Amino acid sequence: MLKRTYAVSRPEQAAVRRLGSLARLTEHDLHKIEQAAADAHFLPARTEIVREGAEPAKPTLLLRGWVAQQRILPDGRRQIAGFTLAGELFGRNWSCQERALTSQVALDDIVLCAAPEAQPGSGLFEAYERERLAQRLQLIDNITRLGRMDARERVCDLLLELLERLQRSGEAEGNTFAMPLTQECFADALGLTPVHLNRTLQACRRSGDLSWRSGKVTLHDPIGLARSLGRRSNRL
Amino acid sequence: MLKRTYAVSRPEQAAVRRLGSLARLTEHDLHKIEQAAADAHFLPARTEIVREGAEPAKPTLLLRGWVAQQRILPDGRRQIAGFTLAGELFGRNWSCQERALTSQVALDDIVLCAAPEAQPGSGLFEAYERERLAQRLQLIDNITRLGRMDARERVCDLLLELLERLQRSGEAEGNTFAMPLTQECFADALGLTPVHLNRTLQACRRSGDLSWRSGKVTLHDPIGLARSLGRRSNRL
DNA sequence: CGCAAACTTGATATCTTTCAACGCGGGTGG
DNA sequence: CCACCCGCGTTGAAAGATATCAAGTTTGCG
């Protein structure tokens, strides 16, 4: 109860935790984050923040909710290339980028603000660099999932990644986290059909790997699961 | 004949063409590339240049041949996340990177050299930024391929990407290019089995989309093929 | 010429998709 | 308050795509 109030009154909490876990932040850095978060914007679920091919978003800090990077093929197939979670960054990373490589879509009701500028050499700057590196790692992990894992492995591997990221920004409670995604979205991230994902999830539940009820996911033994998948963690 | 001799005596040619197509290079930039290429190294096919998790490679210019970024799962499955072609860059992109995210493997006999340093603001610096952006685009394209395309679409889409890149660095002749990859490698990039890739290639040949004989690939109608796949090109 | 690696083929098993229907629950208007 | 509706999850049966296994066949090269 108290905790919830605290979180609401400090919308930048997840971002501070995440960036602080990537690099040592000074008081000055923290102040800049707080200042940026003071000018936050709310967007409802399903908002398309950026459309693929259009002007890319400026560097943005996601304070609350989840955002997906997605592509739509001409015949309507959708692929989600990655997620941005509360506390993480998205948006243009390179000065020369003229067009967004993917659409950015709010999967949830979200709150975001402009990412504060960082001077080279500052802790914040280093955190941004590590964040970009983490994004690259996630893309490569996704390629490995889609290319060489079967449905059960894809489901577990992605849930492990999400748990790890949410723990880093303090958004998980133990091995449980709030899952705002619809099964259809999750399937589009995993390259599966909603129907097949549904059956795969049931198999995972029956084998005791996870539970997913009323928007909460619990991984019952993340460490053992990661080992059985051959997934290495914390590789930054 | 003359052309071949010329290429051998100027090993940096592909790199100059590619980087020059990404940004306007000054005489000074060209000179730096030439200088870097003067200290080139040869590595035979199958050399593992960097192992995943080890110290990442320094920024490197690939002057000749192809390099793959690959992951090996504990049970031996392999996924190729992307390729570096002659004229392109690979290696550490971020100052904070301590471990390589993938192995780097020579698919071919290759020649490489250290990438010349670039001052912020120079044409070379901009070319490097665009190169990183192109790499990110390729990763996302790969995710879309693996997640939402069937075998025939994956094959054609990747070959179109390769043709486009090779044309940019002057390594293609019209719609034909030298393909140093074994079908097994190609399958590992596409998330397919070698057997299934083989059958898919035969179907593509029969339908007149491509020919692939003795290490040469020709796409008979790249533009029409790209359109039929819904693939947009030159998005940088 | 002969070997080894790469490519090809056929038969079969497994995984995943497709299609169509049903159930459940939460919101909404009557 | 209840009936209705809609989005989401679930189920079954059948079709389609891809993997697996095991054997040839070709190719390049010493």
Short mmCIF file of C-alpha atoms (C1' of nucleotides) in Angstrom, two decimals:
data_model
loop_
_atom_site.label_atom_id
_atom_site.label_comp_id
_atom_site.label_asym_id
_atom_site.label_seq_id
_atom_site.Cartn_x
_atom_site.Cartn_y
_atom_site.Cartn_z
CA MET A 1 0.00 0.00 0.00
CA LEU A 2 2.67 2.39 1.05
CA LYS A 3 4.88 0.98 -1.66
CA ARG A 4 2.30 1.64 -4.32
CA THR A 5 1.87 5.23 -3.27
CA TYR A 6 5.61 5.64 -3.33
CA ALA A 7 5.85 4.25 -6.82
CA VAL A 8 3.14 6.55 -8.10
CA SER A 9 4.73 9.59 -6.59
CA ARG A 10 8.10 8.66 -8.10
CA PRO A 11 7.35 7.64 -11.68
CA GLU A 12 11.05 7.50 -12.49
CA GLN A 13 11.74 4.73 -9.99
CA ALA A 14 11.99 1.89 -12.50
CA ALA A 15 14.25 3.95 -14.75
CA VAL A 16 16.52 4.89 -11.87
CA ARG A 17 16.82 1.28 -10.81
CA ARG A 18 17.52 0.03 -14.29
CA LEU A 19 20.00 2.71 -15.34
CA GLY A 20 21.62 2.54 -11.93
CA SER A 21 22.17 -1.17 -12.43
CA LEU A 22 23.92 -0.52 -15.74
CA ALA A 23 26.34 2.16 -14.54
CA ARG A 24 27.19 4.15 -11.44
CA LEU A 25 25.00 7.25 -11.48
CA THR A 26 25.90 10.49 -9.73
CA GLU A 27 23.49 12.73 -7.86
CA HIS A 28 23.59 14.96 -10.91
CA ASP A 29 22.50 12.09 -13.17
CA LEU A 30 19.67 11.19 -10.81
CA HIS A 31 18.55 14.77 -10.75
CA LYS A 32 18.43 14.91 -14.54
CA ILE A 33 16.30 11.77 -14.66
CA GLU A 34 13.95 13.18 -12.06
CA GLN A 35 13.68 16.42 -13.99
CA ALA A 36 12.95 14.62 -17.25
CA ALA A 37 10.31 12.49 -15.53
CA ALA A 38 8.60 15.62 -14.25
CA ASP A 39 7.49 16.27 -17.83
CA ALA A 40 5.91 12.87 -18.44
CA HIS A 41 3.19 11.95 -20.90
CA PHE A 42 0.48 9.35 -20.68
CA LEU A 43 -0.57 7.26 -23.69
CA PRO A 44 -3.34 4.66 -23.72
CA ALA A 45 -2.83 1.06 -24.77
CA ARG A 46 -2.61 0.40 -28.52
CA THR A 47 -1.26 3.84 -29.34
CA GLU A 48 1.14 3.72 -32.25
CA ILE A 49 3.91 5.99 -31.02
CA VAL A 50 6.00 5.69 -34.17
CA ARG A 51 5.15 4.19 -37.53
CA GLU A 52 7.75 2.19 -39.40
CA GLY A 53 9.46 4.27 -42.05
CA ALA A 54 8.36 7.55 -40.53
CA GLU A 55 10.48 9.96 -38.52
CA PRO A 56 11.93 7.93 -35.65
CA ALA A 57 11.11 8.77 -32.05
CA LYS A 58 13.55 10.90 -30.13
CA PRO A 59 15.39 9.04 -27.35
CA THR A 60 12.65 8.27 -24.87
CA LEU A 61 12.52 6.88 -21.38
CA LEU A 62 9.61 4.55 -20.73
CA LEU A 63 8.47 5.13 -17.16
CA ARG A 64 5.55 2.75 -16.98
CA GLY A 65 4.06 0.02 -19.17
CA TRP A 66 5.35 -1.95 -22.13
CA VAL A 67 6.11 -0.95 -25.72
CA ALA A 68 6.65 -3.31 -28.69
CA GLN A 69 8.84 -2.84 -31.76
CA GLN A 70 6.87 -4.43 -34.56
CA ARG A 71 6.70 -4.99 -38.28
CA ILE A 72 3.58 -5.68 -40.28
CA LEU A 73 4.00 -7.58 -43.56
CA PRO A 74 1.83 -6.51 -46.49
CA ASP A 75 -0.52 -9.46 -45.99
CA GLY A 76 -1.06 -8.63 -42.34
CA ARG A 77 1.35 -10.98 -40.63
CA ARG A 78 2.91 -9.28 -37.64
CA GLN A 79 6.32 -9.83 -36.08
CA ILE A 80 7.34 -8.22 -32.81
CA ALA A 81 11.09 -7.71 -32.87
CA GLY A 82 11.44 -6.72 -29.24
CA PHE A 83 9.91 -5.10 -26.21
CA THR A 84 10.73 -2.04 -24.17
CA LEU A 85 9.80 -2.42 -20.50
CA ALA A 86 9.26 0.20 -17.83
CA GLY A 87 12.60 1.82 -17.00
CA GLU A 88 14.14 1.12 -20.40
CA LEU A 89 14.86 3.38 -23.35
CA PHE A 90 13.67 3.37 -26.91
CA GLY A 91 13.87 5.66 -29.90
CA ARG A 92 16.50 6.96 -32.25
CA ASN A 93 19.96 5.84 -31.34
CA TRP A 94 21.95 7.24 -34.21
CA SER A 95 22.24 10.77 -35.43
CA CYS A 96 22.01 9.67 -39.05
CA GLN A 97 18.77 7.73 -38.70
CA GLU A 98 16.04 9.20 -40.86
CA ARG A 99 13.43 6.48 -40.78
CA ALA A 100 12.25 4.21 -38.01
CA LEU A 101 13.14 0.57 -38.60
CA THR A 102 10.01 -0.63 -36.81
CA SER A 103 6.77 0.72 -35.48
CA GLN A 104 6.60 1.42 -31.75
CA VAL A 105 3.31 0.43 -30.18
CA ALA A 106 2.06 0.80 -26.62
CA LEU A 107 0.92 -2.62 -25.41
CA ASP A 108 -0.38 -1.15 -22.23
CA ASP A 109 -1.28 2.20 -20.81
CA ILE A 110 2.13 3.82 -20.70
CA VAL A 111 3.92 6.83 -19.31
CA LEU A 112 7.02 8.19 -21.00
CA CYS A 113 9.29 11.21 -21.06
CA ALA A 114 12.19 12.52 -23.11
CA ALA A 115 15.44 10.80 -22.17
CA PRO A 116 17.73 13.32 -20.47
CA GLU A 117 20.85 14.35 -22.36
CA ALA A 118 24.04 12.68 -21.20
CA GLN A 119 27.53 14.10 -21.44
CA PRO A 120 30.22 11.70 -22.68
CA GLY A 121 32.05 10.37 -19.66
CA SER A 122 29.07 10.64 -17.31
CA GLY A 123 27.51 7.63 -15.65
CA LEU A 124 24.29 8.28 -17.51
CA PHE A 125 26.14 8.19 -20.80
CA GLU A 126 27.65 4.84 -19.94
CA ALA A 127 24.23 3.53 -18.91
CA TYR A 128 22.88 4.55 -22.32
CA GLU A 129 25.68 2.72 -24.07
CA ARG A 130 25.01 -0.40 -22.03
CA GLU A 131 21.35 -0.09 -22.77
CA ARG A 132 22.05 -0.11 -26.50
CA LEU A 133 24.29 -3.10 -26.06
CA ALA A 134 21.53 -4.88 -24.13
CA GLN A 135 19.12 -4.18 -26.96
CA ARG A 136 21.51 -5.71 -29.44
CA LEU A 137 21.87 -8.74 -27.23
CA GLN A 138 18.10 -9.08 -27.09
CA LEU A 139 17.83 -8.95 -30.87
CA ILE A 140 20.41 -11.70 -31.24
CA ASP A 141 18.75 -13.81 -28.55
CA ASN A 142 15.50 -13.36 -30.42
CA ILE A 143 17.08 -14.55 -33.65
CA THR A 144 18.38 -17.64 -31.90
CA ARG A 145 14.98 -18.31 -30.40
CA LEU A 146 13.14 -17.95 -33.67
CA GLY A 147 15.66 -19.80 -35.75
CA ARG A 148 16.62 -22.75 -33.64
CA MET A 149 14.21 -23.31 -30.75
CA ASP A 150 10.90 -25.14 -30.69
CA ALA A 151 7.74 -23.66 -29.25
CA ARG A 152 8.30 -24.69 -25.63
CA GLU A 153 11.88 -23.44 -25.64
CA ARG A 154 10.86 -20.12 -27.18
CA VAL A 155 8.18 -19.52 -24.59
CA CYS A 156 10.41 -20.32 -21.63
CA ASP A 157 13.43 -18.48 -22.98
CA LEU A 158 11.54 -15.27 -23.62
CA LEU A 159 9.80 -15.40 -20.25
CA LEU A 160 13.19 -15.85 -18.61
CA GLU A 161 14.51 -12.81 -20.43
CA LEU A 162 11.52 -10.73 -19.39
CA LEU A 163 11.81 -11.85 -15.77
CA GLU A 164 15.47 -10.96 -15.73
CA ARG A 165 14.85 -7.50 -17.15
CA LEU A 166 11.95 -6.80 -14.84
CA GLN A 167 13.95 -7.89 -11.83
CA ARG A 168 16.68 -5.47 -12.84
CA SER A 169 14.28 -2.54 -12.76
CA GLY A 170 12.47 -3.73 -9.66
CA GLU A 171 9.25 -4.55 -11.49
CA ALA A 172 9.11 -8.21 -10.46
CA GLU A 173 8.17 -9.74 -7.13
CA GLY A 174 10.41 -12.72 -6.71
CA ASN A 175 9.78 -14.92 -9.73
CA THR A 176 6.42 -13.35 -10.49
CA PHE A 177 5.67 -10.41 -12.72
CA ALA A 178 2.70 -8.64 -14.26
CA MET A 179 2.19 -9.71 -17.87
CA PRO A 180 0.20 -7.13 -19.81
CA LEU A 181 0.48 -9.04 -23.09
CA THR A 182 -2.32 -10.84 -24.76
CA GLN A 183 -1.49 -14.36 -25.91
CA GLU A 184 -1.78 -13.13 -29.47
CA CYS A 185 0.94 -10.51 -28.87
CA PHE A 186 3.16 -13.02 -27.20
CA ALA A 187 2.70 -15.35 -30.16
CA ASP A 188 3.68 -12.56 -32.55
CA ALA A 189 6.91 -12.08 -30.64
CA LEU A 190 7.68 -15.79 -30.74
CA GLY A 191 6.80 -16.44 -34.36
CA LEU A 192 3.97 -18.78 -33.39
CA THR A 193 0.25 -19.01 -33.94
CA PRO A 194 -1.96 -17.94 -31.03
CA VAL A 195 -3.53 -21.39 -31.01
CA HIS A 196 -0.22 -23.17 -30.84
CA LEU A 197 1.10 -20.79 -28.22
CA ASN A 198 -1.96 -21.51 -26.13
CA ARG A 199 -1.38 -25.24 -26.28
CA THR A 200 2.31 -24.79 -25.56
CA LEU A 201 1.53 -22.67 -22.50
CA GLN A 202 -0.77 -25.36 -21.21
CA ALA A 203 1.97 -27.93 -21.62
CA CYS A 204 4.34 -25.64 -19.71
CA ARG A 205 1.80 -25.25 -16.93
CA ARG A 206 1.24 -28.99 -16.73
CA SER A 207 4.96 -29.69 -16.57
CA GLY A 208 5.22 -27.19 -13.72
CA ASP A 209 7.51 -24.71 -15.45
CA LEU A 210 5.23 -21.73 -15.04
CA SER A 211 1.85 -20.38 -14.20
CA TRP A 212 0.09 -17.56 -16.06
CA ARG A 213 -3.22 -16.47 -14.62
CA SER A 214 -5.03 -13.16 -14.58
CA GLY A 215 -2.13 -11.20 -15.95
CA LYS A 216 0.50 -12.61 -13.60
CA VAL A 217 3.30 -14.92 -14.72
CA THR A 218 5.34 -16.99 -12.30
CA LEU A 219 8.38 -19.04 -13.25
CA HIS A 220 8.66 -21.74 -10.65
CA ASP A 221 12.37 -22.47 -11.05
CA PRO A 222 13.98 -19.87 -13.29
CA ILE A 223 17.51 -21.00 -12.58
CA GLY A 224 16.86 -24.64 -13.30
CA LEU A 225 14.81 -23.71 -16.34
CA ALA A 226 17.57 -21.48 -17.69
CA ARG A 227 20.08 -24.25 -17.24
CA SER A 228 17.87 -26.79 -18.95
CA LEU A 229 17.52 -24.42 -21.91
CA GLY A 230 21.22 -23.67 -22.01
CA ARG A 231 20.44 -20.01 -21.45
CA ARG A 232 23.20 -17.92 -19.94
CA SER A 233 22.16 -14.84 -18.00
CA ASN A 234 23.58 -11.47 -17.09
CA ARG A 235 25.95 -11.40 -19.96
CA LEU A 236 26.56 -7.68 -19.81
CA MET B 1 41.04 -10.14 -66.28
CA LEU B 2 42.26 -6.62 -65.94
CA LYS B 3 39.53 -6.01 -63.41
CA ARG B 4 40.67 -8.90 -61.29
CA THR B 5 44.27 -7.69 -61.23
CA TYR B 6 43.06 -4.26 -60.27
CA ALA B 7 41.04 -5.64 -57.37
CA VAL B 8 43.96 -7.61 -56.03
CA SER B 9 46.28 -4.67 -56.11
CA ARG B 10 43.71 -2.52 -54.27
CA PRO B 11 42.35 -4.71 -51.50
CA GLU B 12 40.43 -1.83 -49.97
CA GLN B 13 38.29 -1.33 -53.05
CA ALA B 14 35.14 -2.96 -51.70
CA ALA B 15 35.43 -1.04 -48.43
CA VAL B 16 35.89 2.25 -50.22
CA ARG B 17 32.86 1.62 -52.38
CA ARG B 18 30.69 0.58 -49.49
CA LEU B 19 31.69 3.31 -47.05
CA GLY B 20 31.60 5.84 -49.84
CA SER B 21 28.02 4.86 -50.56
CA LEU B 22 27.08 5.48 -46.93
CA ALA B 23 28.63 8.94 -46.57
CA ARG B 24 30.69 11.44 -48.51
CA LEU B 25 34.33 10.57 -47.90
CA THR B 26 37.15 13.12 -48.16
CA GLU B 27 40.58 12.44 -49.64
CA HIS B 28 41.80 12.24 -46.07
CA ASP B 29 39.26 9.52 -45.24
CA LEU B 30 40.25 7.56 -48.33
CA HIS B 31 43.87 7.84 -47.40
CA LYS B 32 43.20 6.48 -43.92
CA ILE B 33 41.38 3.50 -45.37
CA GLU B 34 44.20 2.84 -47.77
CA GLN B 35 46.72 3.07 -44.96
CA ALA B 36 44.76 0.67 -42.77
CA ALA B 37 44.44 -1.77 -45.65
CA ALA B 38 48.19 -1.72 -46.12
CA ASP B 39 48.44 -3.70 -42.88
CA ALA B 40 46.03 -6.47 -43.85
CA HIS B 41 45.88 -10.01 -42.53
CA PHE B 42 44.84 -13.20 -44.23
CA LEU B 43 42.82 -15.88 -42.45
CA PRO B 44 41.75 -19.20 -43.94
CA ALA B 45 38.15 -20.38 -44.13
CA ARG B 46 36.65 -21.72 -40.90
CA THR B 47 38.87 -19.62 -38.65
CA GLU B 48 37.05 -18.59 -35.51
CA ILE B 49 38.09 -14.95 -35.23
CA VAL B 50 36.21 -14.33 -31.99
CA ARG B 51 34.52 -16.76 -29.65
CA GLU B 52 31.21 -15.84 -28.06
CA GLY B 53 31.70 -14.53 -24.53
CA ALA B 54 35.38 -13.84 -25.03
CA GLU B 55 36.98 -10.46 -25.56
CA PRO B 56 35.21 -8.89 -28.55
CA ALA B 57 37.11 -8.09 -31.70
CA LYS B 58 38.34 -4.57 -32.18
CA PRO B 59 36.55 -2.66 -34.95
CA THR B 60 37.63 -4.44 -38.09
CA LEU B 61 37.27 -3.81 -41.78
CA LEU B 62 36.66 -6.94 -43.82
CA LEU B 63 38.47 -6.49 -47.12
CA ARG B 64 37.71 -9.81 -48.76
CA GLY B 65 35.48 -12.79 -48.05
CA TRP B 66 32.53 -13.38 -45.74
CA VAL B 67 32.28 -13.61 -41.97
CA ALA B 68 29.34 -15.00 -39.96
CA GLN B 69 28.09 -14.01 -36.52
CA GLN B 70 26.95 -17.24 -34.96
CA ARG B 71 25.70 -18.87 -31.80
CA ILE B 72 26.03 -22.53 -30.92
CA LEU B 73 23.45 -23.99 -28.51
CA PRO B 74 24.67 -26.52 -25.95
CA ASP B 75 23.24 -29.41 -27.96
CA GLY B 76 25.02 -28.34 -31.12
CA ARG B 77 22.32 -26.46 -32.94
CA ARG B 78 23.77 -23.46 -34.73
CA GLN B 79 22.15 -20.14 -35.58
CA ILE B 80 23.82 -17.55 -37.76
CA ALA B 81 22.60 -14.13 -36.69
CA GLY B 82 24.13 -12.22 -39.58
CA PHE B 83 26.90 -11.93 -42.12
CA THR B 84 29.66 -9.46 -42.73
CA LEU B 85 30.56 -9.13 -46.41
CA ALA B 86 33.68 -7.75 -48.06
CA GLY B 87 33.82 -4.00 -47.51
CA GLU B 88 31.77 -4.08 -44.31
CA LEU B 89 32.74 -3.70 -40.67
CA PHE B 90 32.45 -5.97 -37.70
CA GLY B 91 33.70 -6.04 -34.13
CA ARG B 92 33.19 -4.11 -30.99
CA ASN B 93 30.89 -1.17 -31.41
CA TRP B 94 30.60 0.07 -27.85
CA SER B 95 33.26 1.12 -25.45
CA CYS B 96 31.59 -0.72 -22.58
CA GLN B 97 31.40 -4.09 -24.30
CA GLU B 98 33.37 -6.71 -22.44
CA ARG B 99 32.14 -9.90 -24.03
CA ALA B 100 31.32 -10.75 -27.60
CA LEU B 101 27.63 -11.44 -28.14
CA THR B 102 28.36 -13.96 -30.90
CA SER B 103 31.27 -15.83 -32.36
CA GLN B 104 32.78 -14.46 -35.54
CA VAL B 105 33.72 -17.13 -38.05
CA ALA B 106 35.38 -16.86 -41.43
CA LEU B 107 33.17 -18.61 -43.98
CA ASP B 108 35.73 -18.12 -46.65
CA ASP B 109 39.36 -17.25 -46.98
CA ILE B 110 39.29 -13.69 -45.76
CA VAL B 111 41.45 -10.59 -45.59
CA LEU B 112 40.90 -8.02 -42.88
CA CYS B 113 42.52 -5.01 -41.30
CA ALA B 114 41.94 -2.75 -38.32
CA ALA B 115 39.22 -0.19 -39.05
CA PRO B 116 40.81 3.27 -39.24
CA GLU B 117 39.91 5.67 -36.45
CA ALA B 118 37.31 8.26 -37.39
CA GLN B 119 36.96 11.73 -35.90
CA PRO B 120 33.43 12.81 -35.00
CA GLY B 121 32.15 14.98 -37.80
CA SER B 122 34.22 13.30 -40.51
CA GLY B 123 32.64 11.47 -43.41
CA LEU B 124 34.20 8.24 -42.21
CA PHE B 125 32.57 8.68 -38.81
CA GLU B 126 29.20 9.12 -40.41
CA ALA B 127 29.78 6.05 -42.57
CA TYR B 128 30.49 4.03 -39.42
CA GLU B 129 27.27 5.22 -37.83
CA ARG B 130 25.31 4.29 -40.91
CA GLU B 131 27.02 0.93 -40.96
CA ARG B 132 25.85 0.24 -37.40
CA LEU B 133 22.37 1.30 -38.34
CA ALA B 134 22.45 -1.03 -41.34
CA GLN B 135 23.49 -3.87 -39.05
CA ARG B 136 20.56 -3.20 -36.79
CA LEU B 137 18.24 -3.17 -39.78
CA GLN B 138 19.64 -6.51 -40.86
CA LEU B 139 19.01 -8.03 -37.43
CA ILE B 140 15.41 -6.87 -37.48
CA ASP B 141 14.91 -8.11 -41.02
CA ASN B 142 16.32 -11.43 -39.90
CA ILE B 143 13.85 -11.61 -37.02
CA THR B 144 10.99 -10.94 -39.39
CA ARG B 145 12.24 -13.61 -41.77
CA LEU B 146 12.63 -16.23 -39.06
CA GLY B 147 9.45 -15.41 -37.25
CA ARG B 148 6.94 -14.88 -40.01
CA MET B 149 8.17 -16.16 -43.37
CA ASP B 150 8.04 -19.66 -44.78
CA ALA B 151 11.05 -21.38 -46.29
CA ARG B 152 10.71 -20.01 -49.82
CA GLU B 153 10.21 -16.47 -48.58
CA ARG B 154 13.20 -16.71 -46.25
CA VAL B 155 15.49 -17.92 -49.00
CA CYS B 156 14.47 -15.24 -51.47
CA ASP B 157 14.44 -12.44 -48.92
CA LEU B 158 17.92 -13.18 -47.65
CA LEU B 159 19.33 -13.57 -51.15
CA LEU B 160 17.81 -10.21 -52.05
CA GLU B 161 19.45 -8.63 -49.04
CA LEU B 162 22.81 -10.13 -49.94
CA LEU B 163 22.53 -9.02 -53.55
CA GLU B 164 21.70 -5.51 -52.46
CA ARG B 165 24.66 -5.33 -50.10
CA LEU B 166 27.07 -6.81 -52.61
CA GLN B 167 25.93 -4.40 -55.29
CA ARG B 168 26.60 -1.53 -52.92
CA SER B 169 30.23 -2.57 -52.50
CA GLY B 170 30.68 -3.48 -56.15
CA GLU B 171 30.96 -7.21 -55.48
CA ALA B 172 28.06 -8.25 -57.72
CA GLU B 173 27.89 -8.44 -61.49
CA GLY B 174 24.40 -7.39 -62.40
CA ASN B 175 22.09 -9.75 -60.59
CA THR B 176 24.77 -12.39 -60.07
CA PHE B 177 27.17 -12.79 -57.19
CA ALA B 178 29.67 -15.28 -55.84
CA MET B 179 28.15 -17.35 -53.04
CA PRO B 180 30.85 -18.84 -50.82
CA LEU B 181 28.33 -20.40 -48.43
CA THR B 182 27.63 -24.05 -48.16
CA GLN B 183 23.94 -24.95 -48.15
CA GLU B 184 24.35 -26.02 -44.54
CA CYS B 185 25.56 -22.53 -43.57
CA PHE B 186 22.76 -20.90 -45.47
CA ALA B 187 20.28 -23.16 -43.70
CA ASP B 188 21.74 -22.16 -40.33
CA ALA B 189 21.16 -18.52 -41.18
CA LEU B 190 17.56 -19.19 -42.21
CA GLY B 191 16.58 -21.44 -39.33
CA LEU B 192 16.03 -24.37 -41.68
CA THR B 193 17.37 -27.88 -42.08
CA PRO B 194 19.92 -28.40 -44.84
CA VAL B 195 17.63 -30.98 -46.41
CA HIS B 196 14.66 -28.69 -46.42
CA LEU B 197 16.71 -25.78 -47.70
CA ASN B 198 17.91 -27.95 -50.53
CA ARG B 199 14.38 -28.82 -51.56
CA THR B 200 13.29 -25.21 -51.25
CA LEU B 201 16.16 -24.09 -53.47
CA GLN B 202 15.12 -26.58 -56.09
CA ALA B 203 11.59 -25.26 -55.99
CA CYS B 204 12.94 -21.72 -56.41
CA ARG B 205 15.02 -22.83 -59.37
CA ARG B 206 12.06 -24.57 -60.96
CA SER B 207 9.86 -21.53 -60.53
CA GLY B 208 12.54 -19.41 -62.21
CA ASP B 209 13.30 -17.16 -59.27
CA LEU B 210 16.98 -17.94 -59.11
CA SER B 211 19.84 -20.12 -60.17
CA TRP B 212 22.64 -21.30 -57.89
CA ARG B 213 25.38 -23.30 -59.58
CA SER B 214 29.06 -23.70 -58.84
CA GLY B 215 29.17 -20.96 -56.26
CA LYS B 216 27.30 -18.35 -58.32
CA VAL B 217 23.83 -17.12 -57.46
CA THR B 218 21.68 -15.23 -59.94
CA LEU B 219 18.34 -13.65 -59.10
CA HIS B 220 16.46 -13.46 -62.34
CA ASP B 221 14.10 -10.64 -61.40
CA PRO B 222 15.16 -9.08 -58.11
CA ILE B 223 12.77 -6.18 -58.36
CA GLY B 224 9.72 -8.27 -59.12
CA LEU B 225 10.76 -10.78 -56.48
CA ALA B 226 11.18 -8.07 -53.87
CA ARG B 227 7.78 -6.70 -54.69
CA SER B 228 6.14 -10.10 -54.50
CA LEU B 229 7.70 -10.60 -51.06
CA GLY B 230 6.69 -7.15 -49.89
CA ARG B 231 10.33 -6.35 -49.30
CA ARG B 232 11.28 -2.69 -49.31
CA SER B 233 14.85 -1.85 -50.25
CA ASN B 234 17.40 0.85 -49.59
CA ARG B 235 15.80 1.98 -46.41
CA LEU B 236 18.82 3.86 -45.17
"C1'" DC C 1 41.83 -42.42 -59.71
"C1'" DG C 2 39.95 -42.10 -55.38
"C1'" DC C 3 38.60 -39.73 -51.41
"C1'" DA C 4 35.85 -36.43 -48.79
"C1'" DA C 5 32.75 -32.93 -48.63
"C1'" DA C 6 28.79 -31.27 -50.46
"C1'" DC C 7 24.54 -31.97 -52.61
"C1'" DT C 8 20.31 -34.80 -53.63
"C1'" DT C 9 16.50 -38.02 -52.96
"C1'" DG C 10 12.75 -40.81 -50.75
"C1'" DA C 11 10.08 -42.31 -46.95
"C1'" DT C 12 8.41 -41.26 -42.62
"C1'" DA C 13 7.76 -38.79 -38.24
"C1'" DT C 14 6.98 -34.57 -35.82
"C1'" DC C 15 5.72 -30.01 -35.30
"C1'" DT C 16 2.88 -26.23 -36.42
"C1'" DT C 17 -0.94 -24.10 -38.76
"C1'" DT C 18 -5.61 -23.64 -40.12
"C1'" DC C 19 -10.44 -23.56 -39.53
"C1'" DA C 20 -14.36 -23.64 -36.96
"C1'" DA C 21 -16.65 -23.81 -32.82
"C1'" DC C 22 -17.44 -23.10 -27.92
"C1'" DG C 23 -16.90 -20.98 -23.19
"C1'" DC C 24 -15.92 -17.50 -20.06
"C1'" DG C 25 -15.91 -12.96 -18.06
"C1'" DG C 26 -16.28 -8.14 -17.92
"C1'" DG C 27 -18.49 -4.16 -19.54
"C1'" DT C 28 -22.67 -1.81 -21.20
"C1'" DG C 29 -27.19 -0.51 -22.35
"C1'" DG C 30 -31.97 -1.47 -21.57
"C1'" DC D 1 -30.45 -6.14 -12.28
"C1'" DC D 2 -30.27 -8.66 -16.25
"C1'" DA D 3 -29.39 -9.69 -21.11
"C1'" DC D 4 -26.36 -9.07 -24.53
"C1'" DC D 5 -21.99 -8.61 -26.74
"C1'" DC D 6 -17.25 -8.70 -27.58
"C1'" DG D 7 -12.54 -9.80 -26.72
"C1'" DC D 8 -9.92 -13.34 -25.21
"C1'" DG D 9 -8.85 -17.95 -24.14
"C1'" DT D 10 -9.66 -22.92 -25.13
"C1'" DT D 11 -10.63 -27.16 -27.76
"C1'" DG D 12 -10.82 -30.68 -31.70
"C1'" DA D 13 -9.91 -32.38 -36.15
"C1'" DA D 14 -7.53 -32.15 -40.28
"C1'" DA D 15 -4.14 -30.19 -43.39
"C1'" DG D 16 0.28 -28.37 -44.28
"C1'" DA D 17 5.09 -27.44 -43.44
"C1'" DT D 18 9.35 -28.88 -41.75
"C1'" DA D 19 12.47 -32.27 -39.53
"C1'" DT D 20 14.68 -36.72 -39.40
"C1'" DC D 21 16.96 -40.70 -41.06
"C1'" DA D 22 19.33 -43.21 -44.27
"C1'" DA D 23 20.88 -43.83 -48.54
"C1'" DG D 24 22.74 -42.44 -53.00
"C1'" DT D 25 25.08 -39.11 -56.30
"C1'" DT D 26 27.87 -35.48 -57.74
"C1'" DT D 27 31.82 -32.39 -57.36
"C1'" DG D 28 36.29 -30.70 -56.48
"C1'" DC D 29 40.72 -31.74 -55.54
"C1'" DG D 30 45.10 -34.14 -54.29
#
